[in-house]
PDB file of N, CA and C in Angstrom:
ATOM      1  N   UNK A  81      11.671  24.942  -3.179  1.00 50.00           N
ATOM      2  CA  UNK A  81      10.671  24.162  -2.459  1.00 50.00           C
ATOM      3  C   UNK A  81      11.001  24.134  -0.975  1.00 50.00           C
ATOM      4  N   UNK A  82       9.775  24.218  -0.394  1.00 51.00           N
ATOM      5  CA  UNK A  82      10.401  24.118   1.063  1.00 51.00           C
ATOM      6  C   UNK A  82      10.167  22.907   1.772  1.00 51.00           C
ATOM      7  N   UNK A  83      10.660  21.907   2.394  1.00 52.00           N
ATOM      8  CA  UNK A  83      10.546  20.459   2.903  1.00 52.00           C
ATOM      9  C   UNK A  83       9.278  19.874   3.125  1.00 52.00           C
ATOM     10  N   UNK A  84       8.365  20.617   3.714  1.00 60.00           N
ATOM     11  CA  UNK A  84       6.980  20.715   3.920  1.00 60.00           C
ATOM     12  C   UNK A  84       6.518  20.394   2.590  1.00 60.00           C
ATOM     13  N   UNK A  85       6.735  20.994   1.388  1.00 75.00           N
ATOM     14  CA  UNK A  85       6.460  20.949   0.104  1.00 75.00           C
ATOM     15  C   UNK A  85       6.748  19.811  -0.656  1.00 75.00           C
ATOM     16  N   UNK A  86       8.486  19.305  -0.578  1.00 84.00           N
ATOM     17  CA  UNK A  86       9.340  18.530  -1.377  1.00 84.00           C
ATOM     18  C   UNK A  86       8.606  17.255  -0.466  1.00 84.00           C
ATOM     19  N   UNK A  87       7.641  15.887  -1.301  1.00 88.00           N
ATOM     20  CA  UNK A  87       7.678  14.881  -0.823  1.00 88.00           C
ATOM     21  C   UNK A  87       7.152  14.150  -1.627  1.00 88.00           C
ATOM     22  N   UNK A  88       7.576  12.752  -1.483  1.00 93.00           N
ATOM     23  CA  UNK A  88       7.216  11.799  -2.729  1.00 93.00           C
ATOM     24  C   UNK A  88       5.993  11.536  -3.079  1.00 93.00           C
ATOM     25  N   UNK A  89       5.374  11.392  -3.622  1.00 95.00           N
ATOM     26  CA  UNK A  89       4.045  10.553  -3.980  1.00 95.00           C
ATOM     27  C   UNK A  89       3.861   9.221  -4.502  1.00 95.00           C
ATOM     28  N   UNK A  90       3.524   8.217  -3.800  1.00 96.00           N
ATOM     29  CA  UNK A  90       3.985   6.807  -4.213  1.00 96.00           C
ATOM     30  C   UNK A  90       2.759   5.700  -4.137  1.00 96.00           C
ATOM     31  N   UNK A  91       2.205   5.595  -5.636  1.00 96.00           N
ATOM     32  CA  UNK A  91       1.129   4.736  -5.518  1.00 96.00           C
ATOM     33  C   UNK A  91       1.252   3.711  -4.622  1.00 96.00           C
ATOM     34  N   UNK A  92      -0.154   3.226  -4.281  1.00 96.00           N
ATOM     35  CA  UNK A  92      -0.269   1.553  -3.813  1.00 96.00           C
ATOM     36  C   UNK A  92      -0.462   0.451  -4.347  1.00 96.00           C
ATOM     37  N   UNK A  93      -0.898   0.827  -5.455  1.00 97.00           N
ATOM     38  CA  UNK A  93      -1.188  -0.258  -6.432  1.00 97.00           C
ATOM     39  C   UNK A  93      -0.414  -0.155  -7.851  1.00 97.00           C
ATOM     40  N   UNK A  94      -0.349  -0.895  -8.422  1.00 97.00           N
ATOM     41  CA  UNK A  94      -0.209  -1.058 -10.022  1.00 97.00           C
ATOM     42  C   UNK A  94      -0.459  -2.416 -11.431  1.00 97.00           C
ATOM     43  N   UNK A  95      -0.753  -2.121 -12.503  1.00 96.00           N
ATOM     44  CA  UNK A  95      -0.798  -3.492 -12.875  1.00 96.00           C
ATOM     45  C   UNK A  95      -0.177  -3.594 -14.475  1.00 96.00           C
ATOM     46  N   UNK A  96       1.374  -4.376 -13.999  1.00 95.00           N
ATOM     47  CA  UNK A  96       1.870  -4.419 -15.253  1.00 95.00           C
ATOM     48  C   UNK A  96       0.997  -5.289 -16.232  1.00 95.00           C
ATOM     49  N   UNK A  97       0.237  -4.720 -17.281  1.00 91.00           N
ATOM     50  CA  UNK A  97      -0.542  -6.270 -18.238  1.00 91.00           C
ATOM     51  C   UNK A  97      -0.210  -5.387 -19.134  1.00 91.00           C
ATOM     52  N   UNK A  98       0.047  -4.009 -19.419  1.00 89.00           N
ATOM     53  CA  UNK A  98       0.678  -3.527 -21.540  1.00 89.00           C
ATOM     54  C   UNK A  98      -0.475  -2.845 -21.735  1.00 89.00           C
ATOM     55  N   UNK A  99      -1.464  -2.649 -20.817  1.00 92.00           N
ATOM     56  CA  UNK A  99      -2.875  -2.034 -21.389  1.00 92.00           C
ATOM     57  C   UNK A  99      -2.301  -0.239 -21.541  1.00 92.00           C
ATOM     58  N   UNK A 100      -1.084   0.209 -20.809  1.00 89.00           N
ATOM     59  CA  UNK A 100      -0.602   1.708 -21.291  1.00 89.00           C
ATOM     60  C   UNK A 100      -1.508   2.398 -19.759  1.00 89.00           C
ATOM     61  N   UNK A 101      -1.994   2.003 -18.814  1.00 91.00           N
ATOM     62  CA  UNK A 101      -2.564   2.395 -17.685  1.00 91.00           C
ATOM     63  C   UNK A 101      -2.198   1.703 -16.380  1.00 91.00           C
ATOM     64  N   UNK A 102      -1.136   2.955 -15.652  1.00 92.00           N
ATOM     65  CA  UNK A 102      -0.271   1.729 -14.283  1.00 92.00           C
ATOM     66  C   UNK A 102       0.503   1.051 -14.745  1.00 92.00           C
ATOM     67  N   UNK A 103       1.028   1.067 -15.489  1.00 95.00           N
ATOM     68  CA  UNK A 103       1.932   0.026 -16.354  1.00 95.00           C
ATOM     69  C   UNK A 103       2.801  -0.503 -15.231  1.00 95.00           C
ATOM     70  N   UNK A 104       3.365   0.855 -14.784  1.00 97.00           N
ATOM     71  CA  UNK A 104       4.850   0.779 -14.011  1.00 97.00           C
ATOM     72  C   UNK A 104       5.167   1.468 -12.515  1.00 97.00           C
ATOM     73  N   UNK A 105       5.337   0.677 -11.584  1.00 97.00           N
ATOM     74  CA  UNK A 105       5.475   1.264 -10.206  1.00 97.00           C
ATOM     75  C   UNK A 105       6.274   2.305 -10.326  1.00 97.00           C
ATOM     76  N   UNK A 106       6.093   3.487 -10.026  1.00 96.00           N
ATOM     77  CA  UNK A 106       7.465   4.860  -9.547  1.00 96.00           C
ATOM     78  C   UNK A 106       6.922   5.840  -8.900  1.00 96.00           C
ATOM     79  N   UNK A 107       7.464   5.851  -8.016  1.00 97.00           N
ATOM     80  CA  UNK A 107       7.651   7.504  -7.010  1.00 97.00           C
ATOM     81  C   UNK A 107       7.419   8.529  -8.072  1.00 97.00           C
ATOM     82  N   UNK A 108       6.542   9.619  -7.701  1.00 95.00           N
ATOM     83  CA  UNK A 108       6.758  10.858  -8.478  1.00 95.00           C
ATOM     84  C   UNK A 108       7.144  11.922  -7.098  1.00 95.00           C
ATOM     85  N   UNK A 109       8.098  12.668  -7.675  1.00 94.00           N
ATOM     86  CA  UNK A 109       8.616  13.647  -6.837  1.00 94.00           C
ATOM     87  C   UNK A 109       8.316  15.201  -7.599  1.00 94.00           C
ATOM     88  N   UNK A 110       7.936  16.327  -6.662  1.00 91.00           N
ATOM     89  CA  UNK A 110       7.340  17.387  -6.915  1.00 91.00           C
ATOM     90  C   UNK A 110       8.860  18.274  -6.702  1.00 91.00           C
ATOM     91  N   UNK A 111       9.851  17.862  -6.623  1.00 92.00           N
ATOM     92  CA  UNK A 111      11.135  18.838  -6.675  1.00 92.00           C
ATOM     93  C   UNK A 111      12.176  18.162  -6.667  1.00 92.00           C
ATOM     94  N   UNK A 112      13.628  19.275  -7.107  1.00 94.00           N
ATOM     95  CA  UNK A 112      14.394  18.243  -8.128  1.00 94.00           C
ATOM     96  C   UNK A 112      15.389  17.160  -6.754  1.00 94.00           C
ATOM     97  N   UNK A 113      15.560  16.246  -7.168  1.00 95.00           N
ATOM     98  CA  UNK A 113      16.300  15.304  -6.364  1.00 95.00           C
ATOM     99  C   UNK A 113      18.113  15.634  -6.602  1.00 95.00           C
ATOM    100  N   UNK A 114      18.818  15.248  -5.464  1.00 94.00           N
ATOM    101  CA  UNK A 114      20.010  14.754  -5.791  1.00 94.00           C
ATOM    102  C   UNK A 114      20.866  13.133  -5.222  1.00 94.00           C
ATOM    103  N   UNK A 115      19.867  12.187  -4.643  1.00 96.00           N
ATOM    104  CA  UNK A 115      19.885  10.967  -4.341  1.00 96.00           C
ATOM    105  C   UNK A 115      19.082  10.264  -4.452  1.00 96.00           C
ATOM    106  N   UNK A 116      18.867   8.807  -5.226  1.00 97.00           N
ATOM    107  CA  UNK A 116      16.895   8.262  -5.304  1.00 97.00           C
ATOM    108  C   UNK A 116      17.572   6.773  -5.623  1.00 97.00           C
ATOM    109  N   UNK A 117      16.759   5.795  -4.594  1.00 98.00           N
ATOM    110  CA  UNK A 117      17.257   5.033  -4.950  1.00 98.00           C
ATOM    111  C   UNK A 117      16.004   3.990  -4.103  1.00 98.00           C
ATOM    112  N   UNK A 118      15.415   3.045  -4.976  1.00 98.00           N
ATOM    113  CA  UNK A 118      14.293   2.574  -5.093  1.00 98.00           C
ATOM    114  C   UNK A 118      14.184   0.819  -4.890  1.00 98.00           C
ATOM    115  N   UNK A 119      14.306   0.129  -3.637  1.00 98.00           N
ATOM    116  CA  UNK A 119      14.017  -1.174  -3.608  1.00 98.00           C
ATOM    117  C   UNK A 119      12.728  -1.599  -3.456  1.00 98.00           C
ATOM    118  N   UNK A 120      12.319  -2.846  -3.961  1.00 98.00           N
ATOM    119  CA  UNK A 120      11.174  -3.486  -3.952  1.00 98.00           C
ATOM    120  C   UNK A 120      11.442  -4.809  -3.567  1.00 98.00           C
ATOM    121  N   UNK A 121      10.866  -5.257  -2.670  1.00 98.00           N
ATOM    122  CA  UNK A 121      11.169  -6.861  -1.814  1.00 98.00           C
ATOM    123  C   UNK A 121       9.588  -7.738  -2.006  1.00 98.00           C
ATOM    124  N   UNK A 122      10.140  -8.924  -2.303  1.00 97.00           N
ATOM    125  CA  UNK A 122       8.501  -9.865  -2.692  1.00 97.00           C
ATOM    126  C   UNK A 122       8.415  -9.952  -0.828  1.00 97.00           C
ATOM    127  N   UNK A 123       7.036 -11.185  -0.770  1.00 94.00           N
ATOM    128  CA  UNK A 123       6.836 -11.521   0.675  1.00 94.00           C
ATOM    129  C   UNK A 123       7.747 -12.480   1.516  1.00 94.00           C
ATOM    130  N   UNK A 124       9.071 -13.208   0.788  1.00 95.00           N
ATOM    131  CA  UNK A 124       9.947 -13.583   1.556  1.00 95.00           C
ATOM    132  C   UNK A 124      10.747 -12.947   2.012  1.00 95.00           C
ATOM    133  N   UNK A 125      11.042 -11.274   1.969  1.00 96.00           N
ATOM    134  CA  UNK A 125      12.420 -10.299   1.207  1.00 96.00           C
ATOM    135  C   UNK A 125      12.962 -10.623   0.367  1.00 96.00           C
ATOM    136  N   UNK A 126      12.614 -10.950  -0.543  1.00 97.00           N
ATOM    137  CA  UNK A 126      13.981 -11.178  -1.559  1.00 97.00           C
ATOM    138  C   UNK A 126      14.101 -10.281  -2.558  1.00 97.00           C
ATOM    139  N   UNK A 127      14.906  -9.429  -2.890  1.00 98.00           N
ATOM    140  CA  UNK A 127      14.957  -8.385  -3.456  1.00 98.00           C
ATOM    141  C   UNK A 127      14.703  -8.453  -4.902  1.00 98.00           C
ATOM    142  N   UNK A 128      13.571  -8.007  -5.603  1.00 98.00           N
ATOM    143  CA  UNK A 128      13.320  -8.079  -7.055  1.00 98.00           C
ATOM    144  C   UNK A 128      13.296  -6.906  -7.624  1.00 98.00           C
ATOM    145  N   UNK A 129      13.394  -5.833  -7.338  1.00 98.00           N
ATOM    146  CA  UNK A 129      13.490  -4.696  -8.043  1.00 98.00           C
ATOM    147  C   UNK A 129      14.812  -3.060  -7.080  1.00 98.00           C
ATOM    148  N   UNK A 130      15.794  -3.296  -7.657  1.00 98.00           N
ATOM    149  CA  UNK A 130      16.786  -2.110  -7.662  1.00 98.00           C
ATOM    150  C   UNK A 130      17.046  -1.176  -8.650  1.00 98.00           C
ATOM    151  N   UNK A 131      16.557   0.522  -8.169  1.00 98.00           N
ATOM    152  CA  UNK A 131      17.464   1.048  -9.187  1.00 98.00           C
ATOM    153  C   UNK A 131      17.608   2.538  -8.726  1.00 98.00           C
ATOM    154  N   UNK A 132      18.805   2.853  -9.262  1.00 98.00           N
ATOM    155  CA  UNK A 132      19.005   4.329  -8.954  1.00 98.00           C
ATOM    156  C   UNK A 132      18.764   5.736  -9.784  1.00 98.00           C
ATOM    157  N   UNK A 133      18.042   5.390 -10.583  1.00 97.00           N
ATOM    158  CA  UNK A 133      17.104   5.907 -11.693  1.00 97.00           C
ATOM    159  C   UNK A 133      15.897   6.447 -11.058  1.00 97.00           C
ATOM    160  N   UNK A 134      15.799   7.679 -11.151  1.00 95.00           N
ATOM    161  CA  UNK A 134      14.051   8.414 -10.608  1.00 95.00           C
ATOM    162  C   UNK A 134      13.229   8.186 -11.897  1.00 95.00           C
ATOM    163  N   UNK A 135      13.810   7.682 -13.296  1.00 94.00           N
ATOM    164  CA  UNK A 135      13.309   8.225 -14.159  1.00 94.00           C
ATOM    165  C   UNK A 135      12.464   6.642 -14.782  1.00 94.00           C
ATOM    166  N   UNK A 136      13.253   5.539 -13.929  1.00 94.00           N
ATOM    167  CA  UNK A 136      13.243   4.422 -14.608  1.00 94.00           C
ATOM    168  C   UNK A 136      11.462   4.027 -13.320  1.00 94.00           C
ATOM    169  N   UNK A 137      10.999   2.768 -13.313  1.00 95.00           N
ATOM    170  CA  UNK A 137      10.362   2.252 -12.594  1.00 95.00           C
ATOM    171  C   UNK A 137       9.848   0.761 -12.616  1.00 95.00           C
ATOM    172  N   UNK A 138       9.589  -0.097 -11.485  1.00 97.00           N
ATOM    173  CA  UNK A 138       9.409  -1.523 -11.823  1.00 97.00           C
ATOM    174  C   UNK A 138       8.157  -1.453 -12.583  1.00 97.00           C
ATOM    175  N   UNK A 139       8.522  -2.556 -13.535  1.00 96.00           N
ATOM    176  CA  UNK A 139       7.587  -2.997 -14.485  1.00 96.00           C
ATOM    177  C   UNK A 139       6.669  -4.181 -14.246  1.00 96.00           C
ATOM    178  N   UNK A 140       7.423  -4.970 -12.683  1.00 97.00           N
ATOM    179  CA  UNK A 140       6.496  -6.223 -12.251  1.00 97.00           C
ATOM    180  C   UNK A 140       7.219  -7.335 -12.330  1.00 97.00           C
ATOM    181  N   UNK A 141       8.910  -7.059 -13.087  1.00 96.00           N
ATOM    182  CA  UNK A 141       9.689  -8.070 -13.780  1.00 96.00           C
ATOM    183  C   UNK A 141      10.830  -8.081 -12.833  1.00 96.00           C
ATOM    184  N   UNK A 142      11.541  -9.596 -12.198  1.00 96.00           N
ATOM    185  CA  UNK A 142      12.643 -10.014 -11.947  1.00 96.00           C
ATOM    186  C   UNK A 142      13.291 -10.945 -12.898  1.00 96.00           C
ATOM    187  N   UNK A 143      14.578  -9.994 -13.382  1.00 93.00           N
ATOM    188  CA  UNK A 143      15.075 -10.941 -14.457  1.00 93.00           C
ATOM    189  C   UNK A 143      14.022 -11.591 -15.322  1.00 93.00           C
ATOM    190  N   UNK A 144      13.673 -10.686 -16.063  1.00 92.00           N
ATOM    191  CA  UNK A 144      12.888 -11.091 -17.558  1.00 92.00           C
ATOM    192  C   UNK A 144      11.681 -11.940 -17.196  1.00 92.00           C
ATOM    193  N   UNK A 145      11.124 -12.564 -15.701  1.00 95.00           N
ATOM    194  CA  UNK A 145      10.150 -13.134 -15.468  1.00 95.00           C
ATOM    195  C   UNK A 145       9.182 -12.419 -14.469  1.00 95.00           C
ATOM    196  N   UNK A 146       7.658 -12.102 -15.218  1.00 95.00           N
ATOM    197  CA  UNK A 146       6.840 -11.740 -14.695  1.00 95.00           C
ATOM    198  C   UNK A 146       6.589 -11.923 -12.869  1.00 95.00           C
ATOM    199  N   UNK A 147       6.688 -11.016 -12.248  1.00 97.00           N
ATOM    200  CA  UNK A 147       6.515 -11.454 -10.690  1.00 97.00           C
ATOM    201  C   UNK A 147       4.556 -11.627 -10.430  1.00 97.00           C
ATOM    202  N   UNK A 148       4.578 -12.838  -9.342  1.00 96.00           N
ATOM    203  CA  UNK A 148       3.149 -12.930  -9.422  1.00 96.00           C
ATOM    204  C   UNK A 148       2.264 -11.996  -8.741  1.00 96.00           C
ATOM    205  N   UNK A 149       0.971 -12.269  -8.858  1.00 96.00           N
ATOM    206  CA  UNK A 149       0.142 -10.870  -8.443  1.00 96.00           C
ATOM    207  C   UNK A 149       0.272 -11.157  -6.835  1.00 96.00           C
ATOM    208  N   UNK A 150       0.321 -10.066  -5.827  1.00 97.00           N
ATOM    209  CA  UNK A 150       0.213 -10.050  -4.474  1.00 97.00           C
ATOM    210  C   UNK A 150       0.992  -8.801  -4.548  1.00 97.00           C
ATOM    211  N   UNK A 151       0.910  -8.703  -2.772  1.00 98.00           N
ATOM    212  CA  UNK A 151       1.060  -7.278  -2.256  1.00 98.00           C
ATOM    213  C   UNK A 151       3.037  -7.881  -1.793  1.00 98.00           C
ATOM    214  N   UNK A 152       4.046  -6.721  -2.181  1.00 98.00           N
ATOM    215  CA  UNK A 152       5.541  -6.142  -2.333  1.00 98.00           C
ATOM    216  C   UNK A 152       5.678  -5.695  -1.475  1.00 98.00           C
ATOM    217  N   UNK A 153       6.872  -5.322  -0.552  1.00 98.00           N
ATOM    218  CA  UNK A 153       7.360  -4.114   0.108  1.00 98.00           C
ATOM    219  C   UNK A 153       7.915  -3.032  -0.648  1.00 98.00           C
ATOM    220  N   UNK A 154       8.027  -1.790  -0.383  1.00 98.00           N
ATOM    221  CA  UNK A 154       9.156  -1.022  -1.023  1.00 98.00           C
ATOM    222  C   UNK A 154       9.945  -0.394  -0.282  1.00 98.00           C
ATOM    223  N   UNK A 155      11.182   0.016  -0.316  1.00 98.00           N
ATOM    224  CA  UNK A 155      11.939   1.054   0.083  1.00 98.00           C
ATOM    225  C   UNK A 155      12.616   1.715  -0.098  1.00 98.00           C
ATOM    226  N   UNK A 156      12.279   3.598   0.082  1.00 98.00           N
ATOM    227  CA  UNK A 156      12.687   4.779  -0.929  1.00 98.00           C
ATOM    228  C   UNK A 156      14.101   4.807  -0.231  1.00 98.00           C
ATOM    229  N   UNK A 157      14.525   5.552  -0.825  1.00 97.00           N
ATOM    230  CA  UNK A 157      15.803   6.660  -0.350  1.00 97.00           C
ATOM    231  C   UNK A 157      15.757   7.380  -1.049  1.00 97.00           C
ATOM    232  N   UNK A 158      16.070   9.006  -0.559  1.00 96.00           N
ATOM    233  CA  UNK A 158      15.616  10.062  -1.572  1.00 96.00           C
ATOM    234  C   UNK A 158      16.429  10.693  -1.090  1.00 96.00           C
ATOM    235  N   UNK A 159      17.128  11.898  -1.277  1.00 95.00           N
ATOM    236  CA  UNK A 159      17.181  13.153  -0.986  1.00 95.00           C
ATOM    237  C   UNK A 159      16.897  14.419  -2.310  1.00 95.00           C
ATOM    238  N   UNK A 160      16.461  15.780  -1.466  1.00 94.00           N
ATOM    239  CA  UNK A 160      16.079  16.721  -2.313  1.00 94.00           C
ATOM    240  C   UNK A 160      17.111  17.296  -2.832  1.00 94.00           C
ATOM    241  N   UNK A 161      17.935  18.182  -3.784  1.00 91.00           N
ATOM    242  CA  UNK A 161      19.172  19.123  -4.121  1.00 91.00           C
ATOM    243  C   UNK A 161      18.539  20.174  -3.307  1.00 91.00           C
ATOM    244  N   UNK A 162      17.305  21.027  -2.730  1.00 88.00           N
ATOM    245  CA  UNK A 162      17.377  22.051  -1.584  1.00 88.00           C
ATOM    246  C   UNK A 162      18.202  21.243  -0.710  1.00 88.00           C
ATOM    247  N   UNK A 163      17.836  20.478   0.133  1.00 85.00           N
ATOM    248  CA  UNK A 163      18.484  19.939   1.575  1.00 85.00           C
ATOM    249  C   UNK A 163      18.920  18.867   1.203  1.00 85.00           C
ATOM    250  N   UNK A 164      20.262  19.076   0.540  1.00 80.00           N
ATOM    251  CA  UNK A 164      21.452  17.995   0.565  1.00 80.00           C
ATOM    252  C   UNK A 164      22.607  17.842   1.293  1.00 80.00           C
ATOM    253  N   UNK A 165      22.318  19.269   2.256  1.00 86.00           N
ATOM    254  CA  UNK A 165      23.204  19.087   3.157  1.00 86.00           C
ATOM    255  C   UNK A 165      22.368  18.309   4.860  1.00 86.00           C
ATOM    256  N   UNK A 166      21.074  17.584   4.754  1.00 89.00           N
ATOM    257  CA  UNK A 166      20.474  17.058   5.298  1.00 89.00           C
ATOM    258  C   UNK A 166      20.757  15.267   4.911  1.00 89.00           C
ATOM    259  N   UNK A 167      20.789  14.405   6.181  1.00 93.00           N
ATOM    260  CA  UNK A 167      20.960  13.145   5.393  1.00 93.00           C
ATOM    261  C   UNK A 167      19.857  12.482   5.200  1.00 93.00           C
ATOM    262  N   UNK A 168      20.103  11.232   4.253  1.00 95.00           N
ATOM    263  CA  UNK A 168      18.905  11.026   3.358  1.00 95.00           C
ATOM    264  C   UNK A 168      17.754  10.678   3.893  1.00 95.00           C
ATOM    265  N   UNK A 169      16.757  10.870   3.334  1.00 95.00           N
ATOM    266  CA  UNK A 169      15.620  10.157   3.585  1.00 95.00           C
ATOM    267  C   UNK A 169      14.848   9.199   3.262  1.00 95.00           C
ATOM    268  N   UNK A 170      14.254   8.297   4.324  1.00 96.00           N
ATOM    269  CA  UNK A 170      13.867   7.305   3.753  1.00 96.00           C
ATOM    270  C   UNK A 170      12.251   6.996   3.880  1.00 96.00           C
ATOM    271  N   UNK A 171      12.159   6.147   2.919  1.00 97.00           N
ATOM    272  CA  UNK A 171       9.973   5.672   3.156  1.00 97.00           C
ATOM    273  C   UNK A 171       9.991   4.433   2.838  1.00 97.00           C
ATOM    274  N   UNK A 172       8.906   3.852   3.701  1.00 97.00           N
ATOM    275  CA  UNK A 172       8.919   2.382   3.178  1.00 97.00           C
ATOM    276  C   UNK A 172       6.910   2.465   2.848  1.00 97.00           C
ATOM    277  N   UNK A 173       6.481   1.252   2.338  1.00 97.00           N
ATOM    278  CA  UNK A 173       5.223   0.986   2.233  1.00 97.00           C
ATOM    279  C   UNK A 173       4.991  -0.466   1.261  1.00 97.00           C
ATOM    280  N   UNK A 174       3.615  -0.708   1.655  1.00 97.00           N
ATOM    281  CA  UNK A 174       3.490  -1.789   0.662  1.00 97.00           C
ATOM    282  C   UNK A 174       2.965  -1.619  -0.696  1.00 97.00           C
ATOM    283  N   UNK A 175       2.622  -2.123  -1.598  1.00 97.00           N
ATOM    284  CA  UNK A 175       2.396  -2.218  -2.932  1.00 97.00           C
ATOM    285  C   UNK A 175       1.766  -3.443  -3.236  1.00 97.00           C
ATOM    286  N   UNK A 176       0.441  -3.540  -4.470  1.00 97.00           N
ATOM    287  CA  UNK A 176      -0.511  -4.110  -4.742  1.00 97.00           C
ATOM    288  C   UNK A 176       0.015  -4.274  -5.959  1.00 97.00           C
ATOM    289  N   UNK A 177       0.606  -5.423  -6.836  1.00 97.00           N
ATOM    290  CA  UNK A 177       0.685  -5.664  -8.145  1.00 97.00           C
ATOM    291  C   UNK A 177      -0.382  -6.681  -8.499  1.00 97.00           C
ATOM    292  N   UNK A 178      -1.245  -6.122  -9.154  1.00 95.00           N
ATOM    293  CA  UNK A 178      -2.258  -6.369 -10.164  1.00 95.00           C
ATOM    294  C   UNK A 178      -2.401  -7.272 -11.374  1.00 95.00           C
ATOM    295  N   UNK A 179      -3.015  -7.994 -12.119  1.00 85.00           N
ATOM    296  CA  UNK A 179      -3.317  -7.769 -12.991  1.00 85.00           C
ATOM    297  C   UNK A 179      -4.292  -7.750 -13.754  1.00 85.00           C
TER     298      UNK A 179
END
C-alpha cells in the first residue's frame, strides 16, 4: 500500500441498542497495521473507552454502564507495518452515539 492509500476510515456516528446494525464504534483500516491504539473521551474528557485492539471496538459502555446518548471525542494512533519506520500517526474527531 502506498500512504496515499493506507488510511483509516472512521464513522461519525453509531448506536449501541443490540439491533446487530452500528452496534460498535471502530476504525476500519484498508492495510495491515503495526501500532493502533484507540481513545474515546465523553464531553468533560474523561476517558471512557481504551484499547489496543484494531479488532476490538467501543460498544457505548464504561465499566459495564451504558454511556448516555451525545456527541464523544476520539483519538487514533495508528501506524501502518509499510511505514513503521515513520512515527506514529495520529486522528482525532467527534462521534455521535445514538440510540
Amino acid at each position: 500500500c502506498l500512504p496515499s492509500v493506507c488510511k483509516p476510515t472512521v464513522p461519525t456516528a453509531f448506536s449501541p441498542n443490540g439491533d446487530g446494525v452500528n452496534d460498535v464504534f471502530k476504525p476500519a483500516f484498508n492495510c495491515e497495521l503495526s501500532y493502533f491504539r484507540l481513545l474515546v473521551f465523553n464531553r468533560w474528557g474523561t476517558l471512557v473507552y481504551d484499547s489496543s485492539d484494531a479488532t476490538e471496538g467501543w460498544n457505548g459502555q464504561n465499566e459495564d454502564e451504558m454511556m448516555p446518548l451525545g456527541l464523544y471525542v476520539w483519538k487514533l494512533e495508528y501506524q501502518f507495518t509499510e511505514d513503521a519506520e515513520d512515527p506514529i500517526r495520529i486522528a482525532k474527531g467527534n462521534l455521535l452515539l445514538l440510540k
